[in-house]
CSV table of C-alpha atoms in Angstrom, one decimal:
chain,number,residue,atom,x,y,z
A,1,MET,CA,42.3,-82.3,34.3
A,2,THR,CA,44.0,-80.3,31.6
A,3,GLU,CA,45.6,-82.3,28.9
A,4,PRO,CA,49.4,-81.7,28.7
A,5,SER,CA,50.4,-79.3,25.8
A,6,ASP,CA,52.8,-81.9,24.3
A,7,GLN,CA,49.9,-84.4,23.9
A,8,ILE,CA,47.8,-81.7,22.3
A,9,GLU,CA,50.6,-80.9,19.9
A,10,ALA,CA,51.2,-84.5,19.1
A,11,ARG,CA,47.6,-85.2,18.4
A,12,HIS,CA,47.3,-82.1,16.2
A,13,ALA,CA,50.5,-83.1,14.2
A,14,ALA,CA,49.2,-86.7,13.7
A,15,LYS,CA,45.8,-85.3,12.4
A,16,MET,CA,47.5,-82.8,10.0
A,17,ALA,CA,49.9,-85.5,8.8
A,18,LYS,CA,46.9,-87.7,7.9
A,19,LYS,CA,45.2,-84.9,6.2
A,20,LYS,CA,48.3,-84.1,4.2
A,21,ALA,CA,48.7,-87.7,3.1
A,22,ALA,CA,45.0,-87.7,1.9
A,23,ARG,CA,45.5,-84.4,0.1
A,24,ASP,CA,48.7,-85.6,-1.6
A,25,ARG,CA,46.9,-88.7,-2.9
A,26,MET,CA,44.1,-86.6,-4.3
A,27,MET,CA,46.5,-84.1,-6.0
A,28,GLU,CA,48.4,-87.0,-7.7
A,29,THR,CA,45.2,-87.6,-9.7
A,30,LYS,CA,44.9,-83.9,-10.8
A,31,THR,CA,47.4,-83.5,-13.7
A,32,GLY,CA,45.3,-82.1,-16.5
A,33,GLU,CA,45.3,-78.5,-17.7
A,34,LYS,CA,42.8,-76.7,-20.0
A,35,GLY,CA,41.4,-73.3,-20.7
A,36,LEU,CA,38.4,-72.8,-18.4
A,37,ILE,CA,35.0,-71.2,-18.9
A,38,ILE,CA,34.5,-69.4,-15.6
A,39,VAL,CA,31.2,-67.9,-14.4
A,40,HIS,CA,30.8,-65.5,-11.5
A,41,THR,CA,27.1,-64.8,-10.9
A,42,GLY,CA,24.5,-64.3,-8.1
A,43,PRO,CA,23.1,-61.3,-6.3
A,44,GLY,CA,26.0,-60.7,-4.0
A,45,LYS,CA,28.9,-58.2,-4.4
A,46,GLY,CA,32.3,-59.3,-5.7
A,47,LYS,CA,31.7,-60.8,-9.2
A,48,SER,CA,33.6,-58.2,-11.2
A,49,SER,CA,36.1,-57.8,-8.3
A,50,SER,CA,36.9,-61.5,-8.5
A,51,GLY,CA,37.3,-61.4,-12.2
A,52,PHE,CA,39.7,-58.5,-12.1
A,53,GLY,CA,41.6,-60.3,-9.4
A,54,MET,CA,42.2,-63.1,-11.9
A,55,ILE,CA,43.3,-60.6,-14.5
A,56,MET,CA,45.9,-59.2,-12.0
A,57,ARG,CA,47.2,-62.8,-11.4
A,58,CYS,CA,47.6,-63.2,-15.2
A,59,ILE,CA,49.6,-59.9,-15.3
A,60,ALA,CA,51.8,-61.1,-12.5
A,61,HIS,CA,52.6,-64.2,-14.5
A,62,LYS,CA,53.3,-62.2,-17.6
A,63,MET,CA,50.3,-63.8,-19.3
A,64,PRO,CA,48.6,-61.5,-22.0
A,65,CYS,CA,45.0,-60.9,-21.1
A,66,ALA,CA,42.1,-58.7,-22.0
A,67,VAL,CA,38.9,-57.1,-20.6
A,68,VAL,CA,35.7,-56.3,-22.3
A,69,GLN,CA,33.2,-54.4,-20.2
A,70,PHE,CA,29.6,-54.7,-21.4
A,71,ILE,CA,27.7,-52.4,-19.0
A,72,LYS,CA,30.1,-50.3,-16.9
A,73,GLY,CA,32.0,-48.8,-19.9
A,74,ALA,CA,30.9,-45.3,-19.1
A,75,TRP,CA,32.1,-45.5,-15.5
A,76,ASP,CA,35.5,-44.2,-14.5
A,77,THR,CA,36.6,-47.3,-12.5
A,78,GLY,CA,39.7,-47.9,-10.5
A,79,GLU,CA,40.5,-51.1,-12.3
A,80,ARG,CA,40.2,-49.5,-15.7
A,81,THR,CA,42.6,-46.7,-14.7
A,82,LEU,CA,45.1,-49.1,-13.2
A,83,LEU,CA,45.1,-51.5,-16.2
A,84,THR,CA,45.2,-48.9,-18.9
A,85,THR,CA,47.8,-46.7,-17.1
A,86,HIS,CA,50.2,-49.4,-15.9
A,87,PHE,CA,49.6,-52.7,-17.7
A,88,ALA,CA,48.5,-51.8,-21.2
A,89,ASP,CA,51.4,-53.9,-22.6
A,90,LEU,CA,49.9,-57.1,-21.0
A,91,CYS,CA,46.2,-56.3,-20.8
A,92,GLN,CA,43.9,-54.9,-23.5
A,93,PHE,CA,40.9,-53.0,-22.0
A,94,HIS,CA,37.8,-52.4,-24.1
A,95,ALA,CA,35.0,-50.4,-22.4
A,96,MET,CA,32.0,-51.1,-24.7
A,97,GLY,CA,29.0,-50.3,-22.5
A,98,GLU,CA,27.3,-47.0,-21.7
A,99,GLY,CA,25.7,-47.9,-18.4
A,100,PHE,CA,22.8,-49.9,-17.1
A,101,THR,CA,19.7,-50.1,-19.3
A,102,TRP,CA,17.6,-47.9,-17.0
A,103,GLU,CA,20.3,-45.1,-17.5
A,104,THR,CA,20.5,-45.2,-21.3
A,105,GLN,CA,16.7,-45.9,-21.8
A,106,ASP,CA,17.5,-46.8,-25.4
A,107,ARG,CA,17.2,-50.6,-26.0
A,108,ALA,CA,18.3,-50.4,-29.6
A,109,ARG,CA,21.5,-48.6,-28.6
A,110,ASP,CA,22.1,-51.0,-25.8
A,111,ILE,CA,21.8,-53.9,-28.1
A,112,ALA,CA,24.2,-52.3,-30.6
A,113,MET,CA,26.8,-51.7,-27.9
A,114,ALA,CA,26.4,-55.3,-26.6
A,115,GLU,CA,26.8,-56.7,-30.1
A,116,ALA,CA,29.9,-54.6,-30.6
A,117,GLY,CA,31.3,-55.8,-27.3
A,118,TRP,CA,30.7,-59.4,-28.2
A,119,GLN,CA,32.3,-59.0,-31.6
A,120,LYS,CA,35.4,-57.6,-29.9
A,121,ALA,CA,35.3,-60.4,-27.3
A,122,GLN,CA,35.2,-63.0,-30.0
A,123,ASP,CA,38.3,-61.5,-31.7
A,124,LEU,CA,40.2,-61.5,-28.4
A,125,ILE,CA,39.2,-65.0,-27.5
A,126,ARG,CA,40.2,-66.3,-30.9
A,127,ASP,CA,43.7,-64.9,-30.4
A,128,PRO,CA,45.8,-67.8,-29.1
A,129,GLU,CA,48.4,-65.4,-27.6
A,130,ILE,CA,45.8,-64.0,-25.1
A,131,ARG,CA,45.5,-66.4,-22.1
A,132,MET,CA,42.5,-64.9,-20.4
A,133,VAL,CA,39.6,-62.8,-21.4
A,134,LEU,CA,37.3,-61.2,-18.8
A,135,LEU,CA,33.8,-60.4,-20.1
A,136,ASP,CA,32.6,-58.1,-17.4
A,137,GLU,CA,28.8,-57.9,-16.9
A,138,ILE,CA,28.1,-59.9,-20.0
A,139,ASN,CA,25.5,-61.9,-18.0
A,140,ILE,CA,23.4,-58.7,-17.8
A,141,ALA,CA,23.5,-58.3,-21.6
A,142,LEU,CA,22.4,-62.0,-21.8
A,143,ARG,CA,19.6,-61.5,-19.2
A,144,TYR,CA,18.1,-58.6,-21.1
A,145,GLY,CA,18.3,-60.4,-24.4
A,146,TYR,CA,20.9,-58.0,-25.9
A,147,LEU,CA,22.9,-61.1,-26.9
A,148,ASP,CA,21.8,-64.6,-27.7
A,149,ALA,CA,22.9,-66.9,-24.9
A,150,ALA,CA,22.9,-70.0,-27.2
A,151,GLN,CA,25.2,-68.3,-29.6
A,152,VAL,CA,27.6,-67.2,-26.9
A,153,VAL,CA,27.7,-70.7,-25.4
A,154,ASP,CA,28.2,-72.3,-28.8
A,155,PHE,CA,31.1,-70.0,-29.6
A,156,LEU,CA,32.8,-70.7,-26.2
A,157,LEU,CA,32.4,-74.5,-26.7
A,158,THR,CA,33.5,-74.6,-30.4
A,159,GLU,CA,35.9,-71.8,-31.1
A,160,LYS,CA,37.7,-70.9,-27.8
A,161,PRO,CA,41.3,-72.0,-28.1
A,162,PRO,CA,42.0,-75.0,-25.8
A,163,MET,CA,44.2,-73.1,-23.3
A,164,THR,CA,42.3,-69.8,-23.2
A,165,HIS,CA,40.4,-68.9,-20.0
A,166,VAL,CA,37.2,-66.9,-20.3
A,167,VAL,CA,35.6,-65.3,-17.3
A,168,LEU,CA,32.0,-64.2,-17.5
A,169,THR,CA,30.5,-62.0,-14.8
A,170,GLY,CA,27.1,-60.6,-13.8
A,171,ARG,CA,23.9,-61.6,-12.2
A,172,SER,CA,21.4,-64.1,-13.5
A,173,ALA,CA,23.8,-66.2,-15.7
A,174,PRO,CA,21.6,-68.3,-18.1
A,175,ASP,CA,21.3,-72.0,-17.4
A,176,ALA,CA,23.0,-72.9,-20.7
A,177,LEU,CA,26.1,-71.0,-19.7
A,178,ILE,CA,26.2,-72.5,-16.2
A,179,GLU,CA,25.9,-76.0,-17.8
A,180,ALA,CA,28.7,-75.3,-20.2
A,181,ALA,CA,31.1,-73.7,-17.7
A,182,ASP,CA,33.9,-75.5,-15.9
A,183,LEU,CA,33.8,-73.3,-12.8
A,184,VAL,CA,30.7,-71.5,-11.5
A,185,THR,CA,30.6,-69.4,-8.4
A,186,GLU,CA,27.4,-67.9,-7.1
A,187,MET,CA,27.9,-64.8,-4.9
A,188,GLY,CA,25.4,-64.6,-2.1
A,189,GLN,CA,24.3,-61.4,-0.4
A,190,VAL,CA,24.0,-61.3,3.4
A,191,LYS,CA,24.3,-57.6,4.0
A,192,HIS,CA,24.9,-54.6,1.8
A,193,PRO,CA,25.4,-50.9,2.8
A,194,PHE,CA,23.1,-49.7,-0.1
A,195,ARG,CA,20.2,-50.8,2.0
A,196,ALA,CA,21.3,-48.6,4.8
A,197,GLY,CA,21.5,-45.5,2.5
A,198,ILE,CA,25.2,-45.8,1.6
A,199,LYS,CA,26.0,-45.0,-2.0
A,200,ALA,CA,28.6,-46.8,-4.2
A,201,GLN,CA,32.1,-45.7,-3.1
A,202,ALA,CA,35.4,-45.5,-4.8
A,203,GLY,CA,37.7,-48.3,-3.8
A,204,VAL,CA,34.8,-50.5,-2.9
A,205,GLU,CA,32.4,-50.6,-5.8
A,206,TYR,CA,34.5,-49.0,-8.5
């Protein structure tokens, strides 16, 4: 026998009311605010995309922000064009990298570029007017030893202004950074078109 629709609706409404009450009680205990250390890592796609999504949210709220790109600086990316063309008044954009290490094939130059990027990042993070700094692909620089992970973590924990958010993206985030972070997301990979012979495409990868 089919249950009457009004009984289904009543049961659903009661279930949702119970959930809302529980949610409201939980939210009453969440009153603090702080600048977060946010890490996007893992083998899956979407780490930089998520970081740039947060930058766009800051811009929408008129919050000054900044981007430092550690690896993809030589790429002509859509996000770089959009931010520098339309939102330069709210978002500083510093492309410091020259490509992945297998492209440059010059470790000393890669290290110098990473160090220059980190110096710029520190200056931006120290500025209390800037509410969010995205360090795009910095985890790659840490992975290859271009930057000292312990020094990066120590700076974030001791010198970052209390209300500044810092987002760090890239595969293989070091354990020390994950431990220090307030929010860590690991992107998993289920399928990727690259494995089927599809190259990186505008609007999807860059």
